[in-house]
Structure formats: C-alpha cells, structure tokens
mmCIF file of C-alpha atoms in Angstrom:
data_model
loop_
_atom_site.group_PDB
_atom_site.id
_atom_site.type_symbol
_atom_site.label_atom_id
_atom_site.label_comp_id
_atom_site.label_asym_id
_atom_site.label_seq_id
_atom_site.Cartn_x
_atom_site.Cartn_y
_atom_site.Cartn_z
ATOM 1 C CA UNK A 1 76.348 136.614 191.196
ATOM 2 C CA UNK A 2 75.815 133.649 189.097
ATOM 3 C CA UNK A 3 74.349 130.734 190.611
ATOM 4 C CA UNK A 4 71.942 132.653 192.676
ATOM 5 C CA UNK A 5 69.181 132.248 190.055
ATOM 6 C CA UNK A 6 70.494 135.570 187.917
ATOM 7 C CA UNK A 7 71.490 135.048 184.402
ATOM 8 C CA UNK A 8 75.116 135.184 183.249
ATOM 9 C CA UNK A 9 76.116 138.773 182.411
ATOM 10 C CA UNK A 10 76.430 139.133 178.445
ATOM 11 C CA UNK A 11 79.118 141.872 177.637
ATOM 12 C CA UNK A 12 77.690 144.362 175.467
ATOM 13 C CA UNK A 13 79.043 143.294 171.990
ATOM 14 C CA UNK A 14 82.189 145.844 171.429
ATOM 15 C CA UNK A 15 82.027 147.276 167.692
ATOM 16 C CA UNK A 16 85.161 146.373 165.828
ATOM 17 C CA UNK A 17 86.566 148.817 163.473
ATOM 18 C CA UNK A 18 86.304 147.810 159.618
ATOM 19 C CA UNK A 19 89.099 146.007 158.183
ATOM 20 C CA UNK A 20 90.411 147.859 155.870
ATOM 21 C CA UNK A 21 90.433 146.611 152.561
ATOM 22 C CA UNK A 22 94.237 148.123 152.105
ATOM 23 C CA UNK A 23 95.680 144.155 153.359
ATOM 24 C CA UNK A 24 93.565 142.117 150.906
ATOM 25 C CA UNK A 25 94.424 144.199 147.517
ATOM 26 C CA UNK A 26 98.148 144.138 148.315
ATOM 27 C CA UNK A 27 98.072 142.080 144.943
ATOM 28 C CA UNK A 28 96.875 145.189 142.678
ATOM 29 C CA UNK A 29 100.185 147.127 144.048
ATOM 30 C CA UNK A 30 102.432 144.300 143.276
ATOM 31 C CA UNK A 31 101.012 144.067 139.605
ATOM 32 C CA UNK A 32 100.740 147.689 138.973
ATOM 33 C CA UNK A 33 104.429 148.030 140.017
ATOM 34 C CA UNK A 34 105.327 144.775 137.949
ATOM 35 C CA UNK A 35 103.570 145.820 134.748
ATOM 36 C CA UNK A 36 105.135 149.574 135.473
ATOM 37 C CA UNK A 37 108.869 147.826 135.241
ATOM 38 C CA UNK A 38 108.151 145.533 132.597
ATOM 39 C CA UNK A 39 106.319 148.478 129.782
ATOM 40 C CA UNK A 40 108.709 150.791 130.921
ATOM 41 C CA UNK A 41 111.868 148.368 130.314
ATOM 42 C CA UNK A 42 111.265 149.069 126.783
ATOM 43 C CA UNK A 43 111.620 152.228 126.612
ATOM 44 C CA UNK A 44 114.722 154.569 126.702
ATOM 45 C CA UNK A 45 116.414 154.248 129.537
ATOM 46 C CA UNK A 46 119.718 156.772 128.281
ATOM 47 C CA UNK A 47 119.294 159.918 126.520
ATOM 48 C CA UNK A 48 122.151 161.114 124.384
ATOM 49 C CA UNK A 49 123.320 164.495 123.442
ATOM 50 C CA UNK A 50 126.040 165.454 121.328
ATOM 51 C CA UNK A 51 127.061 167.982 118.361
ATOM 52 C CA UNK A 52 127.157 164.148 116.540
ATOM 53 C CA UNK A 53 123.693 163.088 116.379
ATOM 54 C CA UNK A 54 121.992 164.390 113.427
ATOM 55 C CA UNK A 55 118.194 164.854 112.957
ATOM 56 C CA UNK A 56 116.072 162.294 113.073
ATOM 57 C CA UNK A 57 118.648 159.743 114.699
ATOM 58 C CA UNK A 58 117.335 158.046 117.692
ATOM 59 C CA UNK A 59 118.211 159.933 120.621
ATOM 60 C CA UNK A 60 117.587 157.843 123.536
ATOM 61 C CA UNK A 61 118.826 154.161 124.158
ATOM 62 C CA UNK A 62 115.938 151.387 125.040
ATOM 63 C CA UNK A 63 117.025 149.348 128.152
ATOM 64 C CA UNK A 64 116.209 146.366 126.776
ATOM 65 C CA UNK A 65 120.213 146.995 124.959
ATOM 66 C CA UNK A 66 121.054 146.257 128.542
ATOM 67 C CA UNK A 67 119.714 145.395 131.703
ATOM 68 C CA UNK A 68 116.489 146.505 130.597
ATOM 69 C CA UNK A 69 115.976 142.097 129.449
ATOM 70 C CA UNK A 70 116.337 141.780 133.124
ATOM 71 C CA UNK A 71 113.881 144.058 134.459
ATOM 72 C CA UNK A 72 111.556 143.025 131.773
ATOM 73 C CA UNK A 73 112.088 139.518 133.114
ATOM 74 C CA UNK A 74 111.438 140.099 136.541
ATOM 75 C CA UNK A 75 108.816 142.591 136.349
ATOM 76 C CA UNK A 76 106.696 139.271 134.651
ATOM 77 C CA UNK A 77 107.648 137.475 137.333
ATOM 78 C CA UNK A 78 106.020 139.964 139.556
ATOM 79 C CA UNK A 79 103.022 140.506 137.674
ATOM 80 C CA UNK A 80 102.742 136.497 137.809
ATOM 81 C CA UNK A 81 103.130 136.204 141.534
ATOM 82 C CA UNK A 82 100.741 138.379 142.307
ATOM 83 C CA UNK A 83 98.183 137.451 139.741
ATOM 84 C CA UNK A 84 98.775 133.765 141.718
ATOM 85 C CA UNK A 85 98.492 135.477 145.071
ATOM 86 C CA UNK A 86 94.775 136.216 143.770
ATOM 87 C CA UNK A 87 93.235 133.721 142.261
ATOM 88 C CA UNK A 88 95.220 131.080 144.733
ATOM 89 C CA UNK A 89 94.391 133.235 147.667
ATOM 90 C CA UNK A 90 98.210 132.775 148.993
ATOM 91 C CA UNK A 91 98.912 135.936 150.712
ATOM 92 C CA UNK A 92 102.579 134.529 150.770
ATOM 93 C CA UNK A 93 103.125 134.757 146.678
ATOM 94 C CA UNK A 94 102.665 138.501 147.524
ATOM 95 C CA UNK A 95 105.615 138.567 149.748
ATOM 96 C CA UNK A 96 107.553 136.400 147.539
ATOM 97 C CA UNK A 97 106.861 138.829 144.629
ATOM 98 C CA UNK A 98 108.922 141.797 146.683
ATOM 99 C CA UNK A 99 112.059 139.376 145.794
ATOM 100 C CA UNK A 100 112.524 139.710 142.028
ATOM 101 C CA UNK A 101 110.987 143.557 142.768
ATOM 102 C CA UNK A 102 114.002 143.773 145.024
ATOM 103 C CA UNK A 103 116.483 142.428 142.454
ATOM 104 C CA UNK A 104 114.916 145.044 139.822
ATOM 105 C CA UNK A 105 114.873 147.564 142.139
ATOM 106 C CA UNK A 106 118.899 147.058 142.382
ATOM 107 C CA UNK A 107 119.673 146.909 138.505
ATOM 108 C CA UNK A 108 117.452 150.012 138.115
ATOM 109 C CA UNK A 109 119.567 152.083 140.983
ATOM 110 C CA UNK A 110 123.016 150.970 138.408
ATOM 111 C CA UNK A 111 121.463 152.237 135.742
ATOM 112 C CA UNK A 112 120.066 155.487 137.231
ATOM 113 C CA UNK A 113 123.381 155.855 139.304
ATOM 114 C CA UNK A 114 125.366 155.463 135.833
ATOM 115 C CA UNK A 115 123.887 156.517 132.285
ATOM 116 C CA UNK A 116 126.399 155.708 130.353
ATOM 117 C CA UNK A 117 126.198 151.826 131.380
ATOM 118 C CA UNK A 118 123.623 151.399 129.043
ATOM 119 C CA UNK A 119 125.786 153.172 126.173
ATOM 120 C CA UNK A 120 128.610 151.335 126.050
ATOM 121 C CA UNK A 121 127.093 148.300 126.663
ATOM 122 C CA UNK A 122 124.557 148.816 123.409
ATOM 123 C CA UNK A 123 127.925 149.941 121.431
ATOM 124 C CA UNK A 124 129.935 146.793 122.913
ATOM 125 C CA UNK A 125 127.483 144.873 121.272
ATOM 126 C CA UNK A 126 128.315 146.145 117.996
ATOM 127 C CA UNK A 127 131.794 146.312 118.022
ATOM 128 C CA UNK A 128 133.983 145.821 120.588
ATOM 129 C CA UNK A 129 135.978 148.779 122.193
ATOM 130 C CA UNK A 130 138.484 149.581 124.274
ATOM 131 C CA UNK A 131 138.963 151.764 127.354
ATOM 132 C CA UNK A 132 140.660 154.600 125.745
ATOM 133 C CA UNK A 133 137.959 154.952 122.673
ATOM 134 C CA UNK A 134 135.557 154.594 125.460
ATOM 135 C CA UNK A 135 136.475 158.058 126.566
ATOM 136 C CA UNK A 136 136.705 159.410 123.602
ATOM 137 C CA UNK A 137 133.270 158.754 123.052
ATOM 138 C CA UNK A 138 132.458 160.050 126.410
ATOM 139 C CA UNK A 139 133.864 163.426 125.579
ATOM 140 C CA UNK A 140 131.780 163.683 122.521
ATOM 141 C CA UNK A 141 128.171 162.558 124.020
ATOM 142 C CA UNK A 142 126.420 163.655 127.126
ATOM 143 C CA UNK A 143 124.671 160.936 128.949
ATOM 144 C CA UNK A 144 121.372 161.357 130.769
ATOM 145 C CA UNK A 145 118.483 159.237 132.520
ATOM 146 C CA UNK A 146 115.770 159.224 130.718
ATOM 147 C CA UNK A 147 111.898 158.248 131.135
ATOM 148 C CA UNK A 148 111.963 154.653 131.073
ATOM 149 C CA UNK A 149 114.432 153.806 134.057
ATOM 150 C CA UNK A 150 112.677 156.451 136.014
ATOM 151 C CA UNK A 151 109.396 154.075 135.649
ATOM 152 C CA UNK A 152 111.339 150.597 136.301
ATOM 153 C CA UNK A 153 113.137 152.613 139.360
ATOM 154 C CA UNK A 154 108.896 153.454 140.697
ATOM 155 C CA UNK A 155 107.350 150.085 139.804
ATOM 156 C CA UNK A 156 110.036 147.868 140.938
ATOM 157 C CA UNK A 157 110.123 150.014 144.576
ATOM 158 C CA UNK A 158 105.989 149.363 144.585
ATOM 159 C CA UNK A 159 106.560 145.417 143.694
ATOM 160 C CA UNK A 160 109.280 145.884 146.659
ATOM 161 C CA UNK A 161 107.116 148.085 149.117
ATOM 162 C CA UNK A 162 103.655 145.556 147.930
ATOM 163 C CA UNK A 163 106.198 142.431 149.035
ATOM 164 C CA UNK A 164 106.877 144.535 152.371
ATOM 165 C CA UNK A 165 103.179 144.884 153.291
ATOM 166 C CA UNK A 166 102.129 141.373 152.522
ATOM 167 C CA UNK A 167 105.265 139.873 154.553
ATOM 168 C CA UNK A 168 103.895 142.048 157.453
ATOM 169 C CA UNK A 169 99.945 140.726 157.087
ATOM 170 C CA UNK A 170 101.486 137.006 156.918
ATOM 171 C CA UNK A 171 102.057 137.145 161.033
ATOM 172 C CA UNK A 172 98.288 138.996 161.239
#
C-alpha cells in the first residue's frame, strides 16, 4: 500500500549469527603445523635396536640424515606463507601454504611407512653399501618410528588441513 500516503514497510532488521572467528585465524593453524614439521625434523625420526649398540651410543637417527632437510625446508616455507597471509591480509597465501604442507605430508608417510629409509640412507652417506650387506645389517638392527616423524606426519597434515580451509573461505 505504498503510494496511498503510508510509509514504506521497513523489514525488521534480521540478526545475523556471529562470524566465527575460526576463517580469519586459519593463519595460526598453518604456522603451528609449519613450526611442528620444521622443530620436529630435527629430531629422531628412526629408532634402532640391536644386541650391537652399546651404552651410551645414540639410539635414534635425526631426519635431518634424510628427508628430514626437506621437511625442514618446507615446513619454513609454511611458517612463511602464513606469516605473509597475516600481515598482507592475502587469505590466498594460506591456501598456497597447504602445497609444500602437502609435499611434507608425502615424504613424512615414506618415512613412517618405511623406518629403515632413514638408516641406510644415514649409513650410505658414510660408506657406500651394497644390497646384500644391506640385509645383513637388517638382520642385526630393528627399525622403528620414532617421535620426530610422528610430529612432521601431525604438523604437515595441519599446514595441509589449514591450506584446505582457507581454499574453501577464498569462494566465501
């Protein structure tokens, strides 16, 4: 009835819900996850057993003998990306940042499938070796996972899942 001298109906204002703050810290998951792969890149990724290792010899090989330079790398690059996503305000850095989170996430799963990767390649390194004393040595040593790939496995799968979310936001 507008036009008729009565005012234009105003819609009562709907409430909207909050926003939740969950799509604008995106950033903190990325870098937690990053700076979780890069510490925990130097640590032992391999535990070894055997009636060989005397007391007080290192029992655990660090990944960065391996892989470990990688995930080191490319947690950094994570931690940077989202630190830029920040202070740049580019939601899109944080989606870029599940890339190299992705890539860790992949050398991580090797090294967690196969424990003794990390082995041979620190004892390659020292001299080389073939196949056959290669199993040798695996007959005298029990391989295990130890602490540190667990924590690059975790933080590169937060980078990945942080990288996930902010792709999804982007279209929002």
């Amino acid at each position: 009835m507008t036009g008729y001298g009565y005012p234009n109906p105003q819609p009562y204002p709907v409430p909207q819900p909050p926003q939740a703050a969950f799509p604008q810290q995106i950033h903190i998951i990325g870098i937690a996850g990053g700076a979780l792969a890069t510490v925990c890149s130097l640590l032992a990724w391999t535990r070894v057993e055997g009636d060989s290792i005397r007391e007080g010899m290192p029992d655990g090989i660090r990944g960065t003998s391996g892989d470990g330079v990688w995930t080191l790398i490319l947690g950094l690059v994570v931690v940077g990306l989202c630190i830029g996503a920040k202070v740049a305000k580019k939601p899109l850095l944080n989606a870029i940042a599940g890339v190299p989170g992705l890539i860790a996430a992949f050398i991580a799963f090797v090294n967690l499938a196969s424990p003794e990767r990390l082995a041979r390649t620190d004892l390659e390194s020292e001299m080389s070796i073939t196949d056959a004393q290669w199993e040798v040595v695996m007959g005298n040593f029990d391989f295990t996972s130890h602490l540190g790939i667990y924590g690059v496995t975790a933080g590169a799968l937060a980078s990945v899942v942080a990288g996930i979310l902010a792709a999804t936001n982007l279209k929002k």
